[in-house]
C-alpha cells in the first residue's frame, strides 16, 4: 500500500503541470483580455464624450502604449516562458495581481475562503450523515410507501439543477413570503449585533436557502448509490449463507453488508474536498454570496486571468489529493485492496 500511494503522489506533479499548461494556454488565446477590455472601455468613454464622426477617427492608445500595457500584464512573453515564470512564483504562493482589482490573487482567495468553507463543510457533513442512513433504511424498506415517496422526491431534486432550485426558492420564500433574505452571507448590520448567538442566527438565516441548493444534487446521488449498493450486497451469496447458518438478519446487515456497501461511497469521499474550496459558481451568483465561486465567475466574465489561474491551480491540487484520499478510504474499508487482490 505504501508503494501504491507513493506512485499516486508521484503522478500529482505531471498531472498538475499538464492541466495548468492547458488552462494557461487557453487564457492566452481566448480574445478579450485585460488590454482589449481597457481599450473597449476607453473607446466607449470617447464615443460618449465626442460626436460620432470624431469618435471613429480617434485612436485610443498608441503602439508604444499598447506595448507597455502588454508588458505590464505579462502578455508580451511567449506562452511557455510566461507559464514557467508563473509556476515558479506559485511555489511561493505568489499568484500575481488581479488585472481587475490590482490586488494579490492569493489575498483575494483567502478573504473569500471562509465563506466557501462554511458552505462546503456544512454541505459535506449533511450530505454524508443524512444520505448514508437514508439509503441504508430505504434498502431495508425497499418497495414500501416510504421508499417510493422518498425516491420520487429524490429523483425530482436530482433532475432540477441547483441554480434552478435557487431561483424558485428566492421567488417563493424571499420575494413573495419574505421569510428569508434575498441573498448575501450576512446582514448589513451584522457587526452591530452584541450577542454571538445573534450573529450565528443571522448566518444560518442567510444560509438556509443556499444550503438546500448545495445539498439537493449530491444528496440524491449519495442516497441512491447507498441504497442500490446495499440491495446488491444483501442479495449476495455470502449474506444469504450467513443468514441460513443462523446469523440474525440485523447482525448480518451491520457486520457484513453495511461495510461492503460503503465502498462506492468511500470512492467519492475525497472528491468532496472541492466543496470546501469552490462550492458552486452559479449558486453563489444567484444568492450573491461573496465566496470563491462568485469570485471565479466574475473573473471568467471579466477575463481576470491571474485569478482564474489561481483558482484552477488550487482546485487541481485539491482534486488530485481528493482522489488519493478516496483511495485511502477504500483501502480502509475493503481489505482486498490492502492485500493486493
mmCIF file of C-alpha atoms in Angstrom:
data_model
loop_
_atom_site.group_PDB
_atom_site.id
_atom_site.type_symbol
_atom_site.label_atom_id
_atom_site.label_comp_id
_atom_site.label_asym_id
_atom_site.label_seq_id
_atom_site.Cartn_x
_atom_site.Cartn_y
_atom_site.Cartn_z
ATOM 1 C CA UNK A 1 0.000 0.000 0.000
ATOM 2 C CA UNK A 2 2.843 2.398 0.762
ATOM 3 C CA UNK A 3 4.388 1.934 -2.672
ATOM 4 C CA UNK A 4 0.963 2.375 -4.266
ATOM 5 C CA UNK A 5 0.351 5.710 -2.560
ATOM 6 C CA UNK A 6 3.886 6.873 -3.336
ATOM 7 C CA UNK A 7 3.253 6.186 -7.024
ATOM 8 C CA UNK A 8 -0.031 8.099 -6.847
ATOM 9 C CA UNK A 9 1.711 11.040 -5.216
ATOM 10 C CA UNK A 10 4.385 10.986 -7.908
ATOM 11 C CA UNK A 11 1.685 11.354 -10.564
ATOM 12 C CA UNK A 12 0.415 14.547 -8.950
ATOM 13 C CA UNK A 13 3.237 16.707 -10.322
ATOM 14 C CA UNK A 14 2.985 15.815 -14.061
ATOM 15 C CA UNK A 15 -0.821 15.866 -13.903
ATOM 16 C CA UNK A 16 -0.793 19.311 -12.315
ATOM 17 C CA UNK A 17 1.659 20.634 -14.888
ATOM 18 C CA UNK A 18 -0.374 19.238 -17.773
ATOM 19 C CA UNK A 19 -3.679 20.720 -16.562
ATOM 20 C CA UNK A 20 -2.251 24.136 -15.763
ATOM 21 C CA UNK A 21 -0.371 24.366 -19.093
ATOM 22 C CA UNK A 22 -3.617 23.662 -20.939
ATOM 23 C CA UNK A 23 -5.620 26.257 -18.980
ATOM 24 C CA UNK A 24 -2.796 28.824 -19.167
ATOM 25 C CA UNK A 25 -2.561 28.462 -22.949
ATOM 26 C CA UNK A 26 -6.345 28.769 -23.329
ATOM 27 C CA UNK A 27 -6.412 32.008 -21.339
ATOM 28 C CA UNK A 28 -3.808 33.464 -23.676
ATOM 29 C CA UNK A 29 -5.544 32.553 -26.925
ATOM 30 C CA UNK A 30 -9.082 33.485 -25.886
ATOM 31 C CA UNK A 31 -9.863 37.021 -27.108
ATOM 32 C CA UNK A 32 -10.975 39.771 -24.758
ATOM 33 C CA UNK A 33 -8.065 40.002 -22.331
ATOM 34 C CA UNK A 34 -7.301 42.890 -19.951
ATOM 35 C CA UNK A 35 -5.771 45.078 -22.673
ATOM 36 C CA UNK A 36 -8.738 44.585 -25.023
ATOM 37 C CA UNK A 37 -11.127 45.286 -22.149
ATOM 38 C CA UNK A 38 -9.294 48.524 -21.321
ATOM 39 C CA UNK A 39 -9.333 49.638 -24.970
ATOM 40 C CA UNK A 40 -13.068 48.936 -25.215
ATOM 41 C CA UNK A 41 -13.666 50.983 -22.061
ATOM 42 C CA UNK A 42 -11.608 53.920 -23.365
ATOM 43 C CA UNK A 43 -13.362 53.846 -26.723
ATOM 44 C CA UNK A 44 -16.744 53.748 -25.030
ATOM 45 C CA UNK A 45 -15.851 56.801 -22.946
ATOM 46 C CA UNK A 46 -14.583 58.634 -26.031
ATOM 47 C CA UNK A 47 -17.721 57.838 -28.010
ATOM 48 C CA UNK A 48 -19.864 59.274 -25.209
ATOM 49 C CA UNK A 49 -17.861 62.488 -24.911
ATOM 50 C CA UNK A 50 -17.328 63.132 -28.637
ATOM 51 C CA UNK A 51 -19.519 63.313 -31.695
ATOM 52 C CA UNK A 52 -19.946 60.062 -33.680
ATOM 53 C CA UNK A 53 -17.899 61.374 -36.595
ATOM 54 C CA UNK A 54 -14.934 62.289 -34.394
ATOM 55 C CA UNK A 55 -15.094 59.203 -32.161
ATOM 56 C CA UNK A 56 -14.437 56.832 -35.032
ATOM 57 C CA UNK A 57 -11.356 58.752 -36.100
ATOM 58 C CA UNK A 58 -9.723 58.800 -32.679
ATOM 59 C CA UNK A 59 -7.189 56.177 -31.643
ATOM 60 C CA UNK A 60 -7.418 55.054 -28.030
ATOM 61 C CA UNK A 61 -3.731 54.303 -27.453
ATOM 62 C CA UNK A 62 -0.526 54.456 -29.441
ATOM 63 C CA UNK A 63 1.553 51.410 -30.339
ATOM 64 C CA UNK A 64 4.117 52.212 -27.628
ATOM 65 C CA UNK A 65 1.381 52.486 -25.008
ATOM 66 C CA UNK A 66 -0.084 49.152 -26.119
ATOM 67 C CA UNK A 67 3.352 47.559 -25.846
ATOM 68 C CA UNK A 68 3.759 48.951 -22.321
ATOM 69 C CA UNK A 69 0.366 47.576 -21.324
ATOM 70 C CA UNK A 70 1.182 44.131 -22.718
ATOM 71 C CA UNK A 71 4.473 44.162 -20.828
ATOM 72 C CA UNK A 72 2.702 45.259 -17.635
ATOM 73 C CA UNK A 73 0.267 42.337 -17.819
ATOM 74 C CA UNK A 74 2.979 39.907 -18.948
ATOM 75 C CA UNK A 75 1.340 39.347 -22.339
ATOM 76 C CA UNK A 76 4.458 40.215 -24.324
ATOM 77 C CA UNK A 77 6.197 36.932 -23.478
ATOM 78 C CA UNK A 78 5.742 33.549 -25.169
ATOM 79 C CA UNK A 79 3.221 31.250 -23.518
ATOM 80 C CA UNK A 80 5.753 28.725 -22.237
ATOM 81 C CA UNK A 81 8.055 31.404 -20.816
ATOM 82 C CA UNK A 82 5.163 33.182 -19.109
ATOM 83 C CA UNK A 83 3.875 29.868 -17.752
ATOM 84 C CA UNK A 84 7.289 28.932 -16.341
ATOM 85 C CA UNK A 85 7.542 32.293 -14.607
ATOM 86 C CA UNK A 86 4.026 31.904 -13.175
ATOM 87 C CA UNK A 87 4.804 28.366 -11.981
ATOM 88 C CA UNK A 88 7.969 29.447 -10.176
ATOM 89 C CA UNK A 89 6.113 32.248 -8.397
ATOM 90 C CA UNK A 90 3.286 29.906 -7.472
ATOM 91 C CA UNK A 91 5.698 27.754 -5.457
ATOM 92 C CA UNK A 92 5.900 30.723 -3.066
ATOM 93 C CA UNK A 93 2.099 31.201 -3.148
ATOM 94 C CA UNK A 94 2.503 34.230 -5.394
ATOM 95 C CA UNK A 95 -0.293 34.012 -7.962
ATOM 96 C CA UNK A 96 0.283 37.531 -9.256
ATOM 97 C CA UNK A 97 -2.002 40.563 -9.234
ATOM 98 C CA UNK A 98 -5.614 40.685 -10.348
ATOM 99 C CA UNK A 99 -5.989 42.584 -13.614
ATOM 100 C CA UNK A 100 -9.366 43.852 -12.435
ATOM 101 C CA UNK A 101 -8.809 44.837 -8.800
ATOM 102 C CA UNK A 102 -4.974 45.106 -8.842
ATOM 103 C CA UNK A 103 -4.813 43.128 -5.597
ATOM 104 C CA UNK A 104 -2.765 39.976 -4.857
ATOM 105 C CA UNK A 105 -4.692 36.936 -6.062
ATOM 106 C CA UNK A 106 -3.727 34.902 -3.002
ATOM 107 C CA UNK A 107 -5.154 37.545 -0.661
ATOM 108 C CA UNK A 108 -8.386 37.699 -2.652
ATOM 109 C CA UNK A 109 -8.819 33.939 -2.436
ATOM 110 C CA UNK A 110 -8.014 33.826 1.280
ATOM 111 C CA UNK A 111 -10.507 36.622 2.011
ATOM 112 C CA UNK A 112 -13.311 34.602 0.447
ATOM 113 C CA UNK A 113 -12.190 31.160 1.614
ATOM 114 C CA UNK A 114 -14.057 31.182 4.987
ATOM 115 C CA UNK A 115 -17.397 31.729 3.244
ATOM 116 C CA UNK A 116 -16.849 28.884 0.783
ATOM 117 C CA UNK A 117 -15.503 26.609 3.530
ATOM 118 C CA UNK A 118 -18.611 27.236 5.624
ATOM 119 C CA UNK A 119 -20.968 26.185 2.850
ATOM 120 C CA UNK A 120 -18.661 23.397 1.712
ATOM 121 C CA UNK A 121 -18.250 21.978 5.214
ATOM 122 C CA UNK A 122 -21.951 22.045 6.044
ATOM 123 C CA UNK A 123 -22.827 20.529 2.656
ATOM 124 C CA UNK A 124 -20.238 17.797 3.118
ATOM 125 C CA UNK A 125 -21.352 16.708 6.567
ATOM 126 C CA UNK A 126 -25.092 16.922 5.898
ATOM 127 C CA UNK A 127 -24.749 15.009 2.623
ATOM 128 C CA UNK A 128 -22.937 12.068 4.175
ATOM 129 C CA UNK A 129 -24.615 11.939 7.580
ATOM 130 C CA UNK A 130 -28.100 12.007 6.035
ATOM 131 C CA UNK A 131 -27.559 10.149 2.773
ATOM 132 C CA UNK A 132 -25.898 7.054 4.243
ATOM 133 C CA UNK A 133 -28.566 6.317 6.917
ATOM 134 C CA UNK A 134 -31.362 7.210 4.487
ATOM 135 C CA UNK A 135 -30.000 4.948 1.747
ATOM 136 C CA UNK A 136 -29.487 2.185 4.313
ATOM 137 C CA UNK A 137 -33.084 2.463 5.544
ATOM 138 C CA UNK A 138 -34.507 2.672 2.004
ATOM 139 C CA UNK A 139 -32.712 -0.555 1.062
ATOM 140 C CA UNK A 140 -34.163 -2.381 4.073
ATOM 141 C CA UNK A 141 -37.652 -0.988 3.316
ATOM 142 C CA UNK A 142 -37.474 -1.415 -0.442
ATOM 143 C CA UNK A 143 -40.897 -1.255 -2.052
ATOM 144 C CA UNK A 144 -42.576 0.356 0.939
ATOM 145 C CA UNK A 145 -44.533 3.597 0.844
ATOM 146 C CA UNK A 146 -41.645 5.440 2.470
ATOM 147 C CA UNK A 147 -39.194 4.150 -0.120
ATOM 148 C CA UNK A 148 -41.419 5.069 -3.062
ATOM 149 C CA UNK A 149 -42.318 8.522 -1.733
ATOM 150 C CA UNK A 150 -38.758 9.450 -0.839
ATOM 151 C CA UNK A 151 -37.490 8.148 -4.195
ATOM 152 C CA UNK A 152 -39.884 10.441 -6.043
ATOM 153 C CA UNK A 153 -38.656 13.453 -4.092
ATOM 154 C CA UNK A 154 -35.016 12.423 -4.566
ATOM 155 C CA UNK A 155 -35.356 11.987 -8.333
ATOM 156 C CA UNK A 156 -37.190 15.291 -8.710
ATOM 157 C CA UNK A 157 -34.428 17.006 -6.743
ATOM 158 C CA UNK A 158 -31.755 15.287 -8.810
ATOM 159 C CA UNK A 159 -33.410 16.326 -12.086
ATOM 160 C CA UNK A 160 -33.513 20.011 -11.110
ATOM 161 C CA UNK A 161 -30.159 21.862 -11.199
ATOM 162 C CA UNK A 162 -29.222 23.664 -8.009
ATOM 163 C CA UNK A 163 -29.356 27.113 -9.584
ATOM 164 C CA UNK A 164 -32.892 26.468 -10.886
ATOM 165 C CA UNK A 165 -33.993 25.459 -7.406
ATOM 166 C CA UNK A 166 -32.291 28.609 -6.102
ATOM 167 C CA UNK A 167 -34.347 30.858 -8.373
ATOM 168 C CA UNK A 168 -37.530 29.070 -7.299
ATOM 169 C CA UNK A 169 -36.675 29.364 -3.598
ATOM 170 C CA UNK A 170 -35.803 33.049 -3.843
ATOM 171 C CA UNK A 171 -39.010 33.773 -5.749
ATOM 172 C CA UNK A 172 -41.252 31.948 -3.267
ATOM 173 C CA UNK A 173 -39.634 32.294 0.160
ATOM 174 C CA UNK A 174 -37.724 35.556 -0.253
ATOM 175 C CA UNK A 175 -39.773 37.660 -2.638
ATOM 176 C CA UNK A 176 -43.366 36.557 -2.009
ATOM 177 C CA UNK A 177 -43.333 35.238 1.562
ATOM 178 C CA UNK A 178 -40.335 37.297 2.775
ATOM 179 C CA UNK A 179 -39.268 34.555 5.174
ATOM 180 C CA UNK A 180 -35.616 34.608 4.129
ATOM 181 C CA UNK A 181 -33.253 37.279 2.744
ATOM 182 C CA UNK A 182 -32.765 37.651 -0.993
ATOM 183 C CA UNK A 183 -29.086 36.788 -0.713
ATOM 184 C CA UNK A 184 -25.762 37.581 0.868
ATOM 185 C CA UNK A 185 -23.813 35.796 3.570
ATOM 186 C CA UNK A 186 -24.781 38.084 6.484
ATOM 187 C CA UNK A 187 -26.960 41.134 7.060
ATOM 188 C CA UNK A 188 -25.687 44.683 6.619
ATOM 189 C CA UNK A 189 -25.886 45.274 10.384
ATOM 190 C CA UNK A 190 -24.095 42.021 11.236
ATOM 191 C CA UNK A 191 -21.260 43.802 13.087
ATOM 192 C CA UNK A 192 -23.770 45.678 15.245
ATOM 193 C CA UNK A 193 -25.035 42.517 16.931
ATOM 194 C CA UNK A 194 -23.918 42.390 20.551
ATOM 195 C CA UNK A 195 -24.513 38.666 21.067
ATOM 196 C CA UNK A 196 -22.509 35.907 19.403
ATOM 197 C CA UNK A 197 -25.645 33.795 19.077
ATOM 198 C CA UNK A 198 -27.379 36.602 17.211
ATOM 199 C CA UNK A 199 -24.572 36.529 14.667
ATOM 200 C CA UNK A 200 -24.827 32.736 14.374
ATOM 201 C CA UNK A 201 -28.576 33.009 13.887
ATOM 202 C CA UNK A 202 -28.076 35.637 11.184
ATOM 203 C CA UNK A 203 -25.587 33.426 9.309
ATOM 204 C CA UNK A 204 -27.896 30.402 9.483
ATOM 205 C CA UNK A 205 -30.857 32.527 8.410
ATOM 206 C CA UNK A 206 -28.986 33.562 5.265
ATOM 207 C CA UNK A 207 -27.634 30.034 4.699
ATOM 208 C CA UNK A 208 -30.940 28.103 4.680
ATOM 209 C CA UNK A 209 -31.874 28.563 1.020
ATOM 210 C CA UNK A 210 -28.339 28.267 -0.447
ATOM 211 C CA UNK A 211 -27.698 25.067 1.524
ATOM 212 C CA UNK A 212 -30.810 23.466 0.041
ATOM 213 C CA UNK A 213 -29.410 24.177 -3.420
ATOM 214 C CA UNK A 214 -25.973 22.839 -2.487
ATOM 215 C CA UNK A 215 -27.377 19.650 -0.966
ATOM 216 C CA UNK A 216 -30.001 18.680 -3.485
ATOM 217 C CA UNK A 217 -27.812 17.191 -6.213
ATOM 218 C CA UNK A 218 -25.101 15.435 -4.206
ATOM 219 C CA UNK A 219 -27.609 14.294 -1.587
ATOM 220 C CA UNK A 220 -29.688 12.488 -4.218
ATOM 221 C CA UNK A 221 -26.648 10.811 -5.777
ATOM 222 C CA UNK A 222 -25.227 9.562 -2.479
ATOM 223 C CA UNK A 223 -28.590 8.303 -1.215
ATOM 224 C CA UNK A 224 -29.397 6.260 -4.307
ATOM 225 C CA UNK A 225 -25.825 4.973 -4.540
ATOM 226 C CA UNK A 226 -26.014 3.766 -0.945
ATOM 227 C CA UNK A 227 -29.414 2.149 -1.462
ATOM 228 C CA UNK A 228 -28.503 0.353 -4.696
ATOM 229 C CA UNK A 229 -25.230 -1.000 -3.341
ATOM 230 C CA UNK A 230 -26.907 -2.086 -0.111
ATOM 231 C CA UNK A 231 -29.563 -4.003 -2.042
ATOM 232 C CA UNK A 232 -26.919 -5.606 -4.248
ATOM 233 C CA UNK A 233 -24.904 -6.658 -1.204
ATOM 234 C CA UNK A 234 -27.957 -8.074 0.574
ATOM 235 C CA UNK A 235 -28.614 -10.330 -2.414
ATOM 236 C CA UNK A 236 -25.036 -11.696 -2.409
ATOM 237 C CA UNK A 237 -24.451 -15.378 -1.690
ATOM 238 C CA UNK A 238 -22.348 -14.848 1.431
ATOM 239 C CA UNK A 239 -25.101 -12.803 3.085
ATOM 240 C CA UNK A 240 -27.710 -15.482 2.376
ATOM 241 C CA UNK A 241 -25.313 -18.156 3.596
ATOM 242 C CA UNK A 242 -24.631 -16.301 6.834
ATOM 243 C CA UNK A 243 -28.372 -15.933 7.487
ATOM 244 C CA UNK A 244 -29.001 -19.594 6.583
ATOM 245 C CA UNK A 245 -26.417 -20.659 9.160
ATOM 246 C CA UNK A 246 -28.347 -18.862 11.902
ATOM 247 C CA UNK A 247 -26.821 -15.372 11.960
ATOM 248 C CA UNK A 248 -29.587 -12.842 12.716
ATOM 249 C CA UNK A 249 -30.539 -10.677 9.747
ATOM 250 C CA UNK A 250 -29.801 -7.413 11.564
ATOM 251 C CA UNK A 251 -26.347 -8.673 12.574
ATOM 252 C CA UNK A 252 -25.545 -9.811 9.029
ATOM 253 C CA UNK A 253 -26.524 -6.410 7.724
ATOM 254 C CA UNK A 254 -24.480 -4.446 10.251
ATOM 255 C CA UNK A 255 -21.352 -6.608 10.227
ATOM 256 C CA UNK A 256 -21.100 -7.583 6.585
ATOM 257 C CA UNK A 257 -23.489 -5.855 4.195
ATOM 258 C CA UNK A 258 -23.074 -2.330 5.505
ATOM 259 C CA UNK A 259 -19.297 -2.216 5.250
ATOM 260 C CA UNK A 260 -19.194 -3.572 1.712
ATOM 261 C CA UNK A 261 -21.935 -1.168 0.646
ATOM 262 C CA UNK A 262 -19.810 1.780 1.753
ATOM 263 C CA UNK A 263 -17.024 1.055 -0.774
ATOM 264 C CA UNK A 264 -18.562 3.130 -3.634
ATOM 265 C CA UNK A 265 -19.382 5.914 -1.153
ATOM 266 C CA UNK A 266 -15.770 5.929 0.035
ATOM 267 C CA UNK A 267 -14.514 6.287 -3.545
ATOM 268 C CA UNK A 268 -16.464 9.562 -3.755
ATOM 269 C CA UNK A 269 -15.330 10.820 -0.352
ATOM 270 C CA UNK A 270 -12.133 12.596 -1.351
ATOM 271 C CA UNK A 271 -13.694 14.422 -4.292
ATOM 272 C CA UNK A 272 -15.847 16.305 -1.803
ATOM 273 C CA UNK A 273 -12.788 18.418 -0.994
ATOM 274 C CA UNK A 274 -13.843 20.673 -3.841
ATOM 275 C CA UNK A 275 -16.949 21.585 -1.833
ATOM 276 C CA UNK A 276 -14.673 23.182 0.770
ATOM 277 C CA UNK A 277 -12.999 25.347 -1.865
ATOM 278 C CA UNK A 278 -15.331 26.489 -4.586
ATOM 279 C CA UNK A 279 -18.834 25.295 -3.887
ATOM 280 C CA UNK A 280 -20.946 26.245 -6.891
ATOM 281 C CA UNK A 281 -20.352 29.218 -9.171
ATOM 282 C CA UNK A 282 -23.964 29.720 -10.182
ATOM 283 C CA UNK A 283 -25.442 29.242 -6.710
ATOM 284 C CA UNK A 284 -23.123 31.894 -5.281
ATOM 285 C CA UNK A 285 -24.020 34.203 -8.172
ATOM 286 C CA UNK A 286 -27.775 33.737 -7.640
ATOM 287 C CA UNK A 287 -27.601 34.300 -3.888
ATOM 288 C CA UNK A 288 -24.848 36.957 -4.149
ATOM 289 C CA UNK A 289 -22.590 35.032 -1.770
ATOM 290 C CA UNK A 290 -19.129 36.589 -1.775
ATOM 291 C CA UNK A 291 -17.241 33.306 -1.901
ATOM 292 C CA UNK A 292 -14.675 31.795 -4.221
ATOM 293 C CA UNK A 293 -17.387 30.590 -6.599
ATOM 294 C CA UNK A 294 -18.609 34.132 -7.208
ATOM 295 C CA UNK A 295 -15.005 35.335 -7.490
ATOM 296 C CA UNK A 296 -14.276 32.685 -10.121
ATOM 297 C CA UNK A 297 -17.405 33.515 -12.090
ATOM 298 C CA UNK A 298 -16.635 37.238 -12.140
ATOM 299 C CA UNK A 299 -13.009 36.536 -13.047
ATOM 300 C CA UNK A 300 -14.052 34.433 -16.043
ATOM 301 C CA UNK A 301 -16.535 37.033 -17.225
ATOM 302 C CA UNK A 302 -14.004 39.872 -16.808
ATOM 303 C CA UNK A 303 -11.071 37.860 -18.249
ATOM 304 C CA UNK A 304 -9.150 38.259 -14.995
ATOM 305 C CA UNK A 305 -6.641 35.576 -15.927
ATOM 306 C CA UNK A 306 -4.409 35.604 -12.793
ATOM 307 C CA UNK A 307 -7.447 34.945 -10.566
ATOM 308 C CA UNK A 308 -8.737 32.242 -12.933
ATOM 309 C CA UNK A 309 -5.361 30.503 -12.937
ATOM 310 C CA UNK A 310 -5.053 30.760 -9.155
ATOM 311 C CA UNK A 311 -8.442 29.127 -8.594
ATOM 312 C CA UNK A 312 -7.748 26.458 -11.223
ATOM 313 C CA UNK A 313 -4.380 25.640 -9.651
ATOM 314 C CA UNK A 314 -5.858 25.229 -6.169
ATOM 315 C CA UNK A 315 -8.787 23.162 -7.482
ATOM 316 C CA UNK A 316 -6.420 20.916 -9.413
ATOM 317 C CA UNK A 317 -4.343 20.187 -6.314
ATOM 318 C CA UNK A 318 -7.465 19.540 -4.226
ATOM 319 C CA UNK A 319 -8.924 17.214 -6.850
ATOM 320 C CA UNK A 320 -5.767 15.121 -7.090
ATOM 321 C CA UNK A 321 -5.345 14.951 -3.319
ATOM 322 C CA UNK A 322 -9.037 14.082 -3.059
ATOM 323 C CA UNK A 323 -8.540 11.106 -5.364
ATOM 324 C CA UNK A 324 -5.706 9.861 -3.162
ATOM 325 C CA UNK A 325 -7.855 10.310 -0.044
ATOM 326 C CA UNK A 326 -10.637 8.358 -1.760
ATOM 327 C CA UNK A 327 -8.219 5.510 -2.445
ATOM 328 C CA UNK A 328 -7.144 5.540 1.196
ATOM 329 C CA UNK A 329 -10.780 5.398 2.349
ATOM 330 C CA UNK A 330 -11.474 2.467 0.030
ATOM 331 C CA UNK A 331 -8.377 0.692 1.358
ATOM 332 C CA UNK A 332 -9.566 1.126 4.949
ATOM 333 C CA UNK A 333 -12.997 -0.325 4.146
ATOM 334 C CA UNK A 334 -12.050 -3.013 1.614
ATOM 335 C CA UNK A 335 -9.322 -5.383 2.878
ATOM 336 C CA UNK A 336 -8.826 -6.773 -0.616
ATOM 337 C CA UNK A 337 -7.068 -3.544 -1.601
ATOM 338 C CA UNK A 338 -4.582 -3.803 1.263
ATOM 339 C CA UNK A 339 -3.724 -7.378 0.312
ATOM 340 C CA UNK A 340 -3.331 -6.525 -3.366
ATOM 341 C CA UNK A 341 -6.322 -8.521 -4.554
#
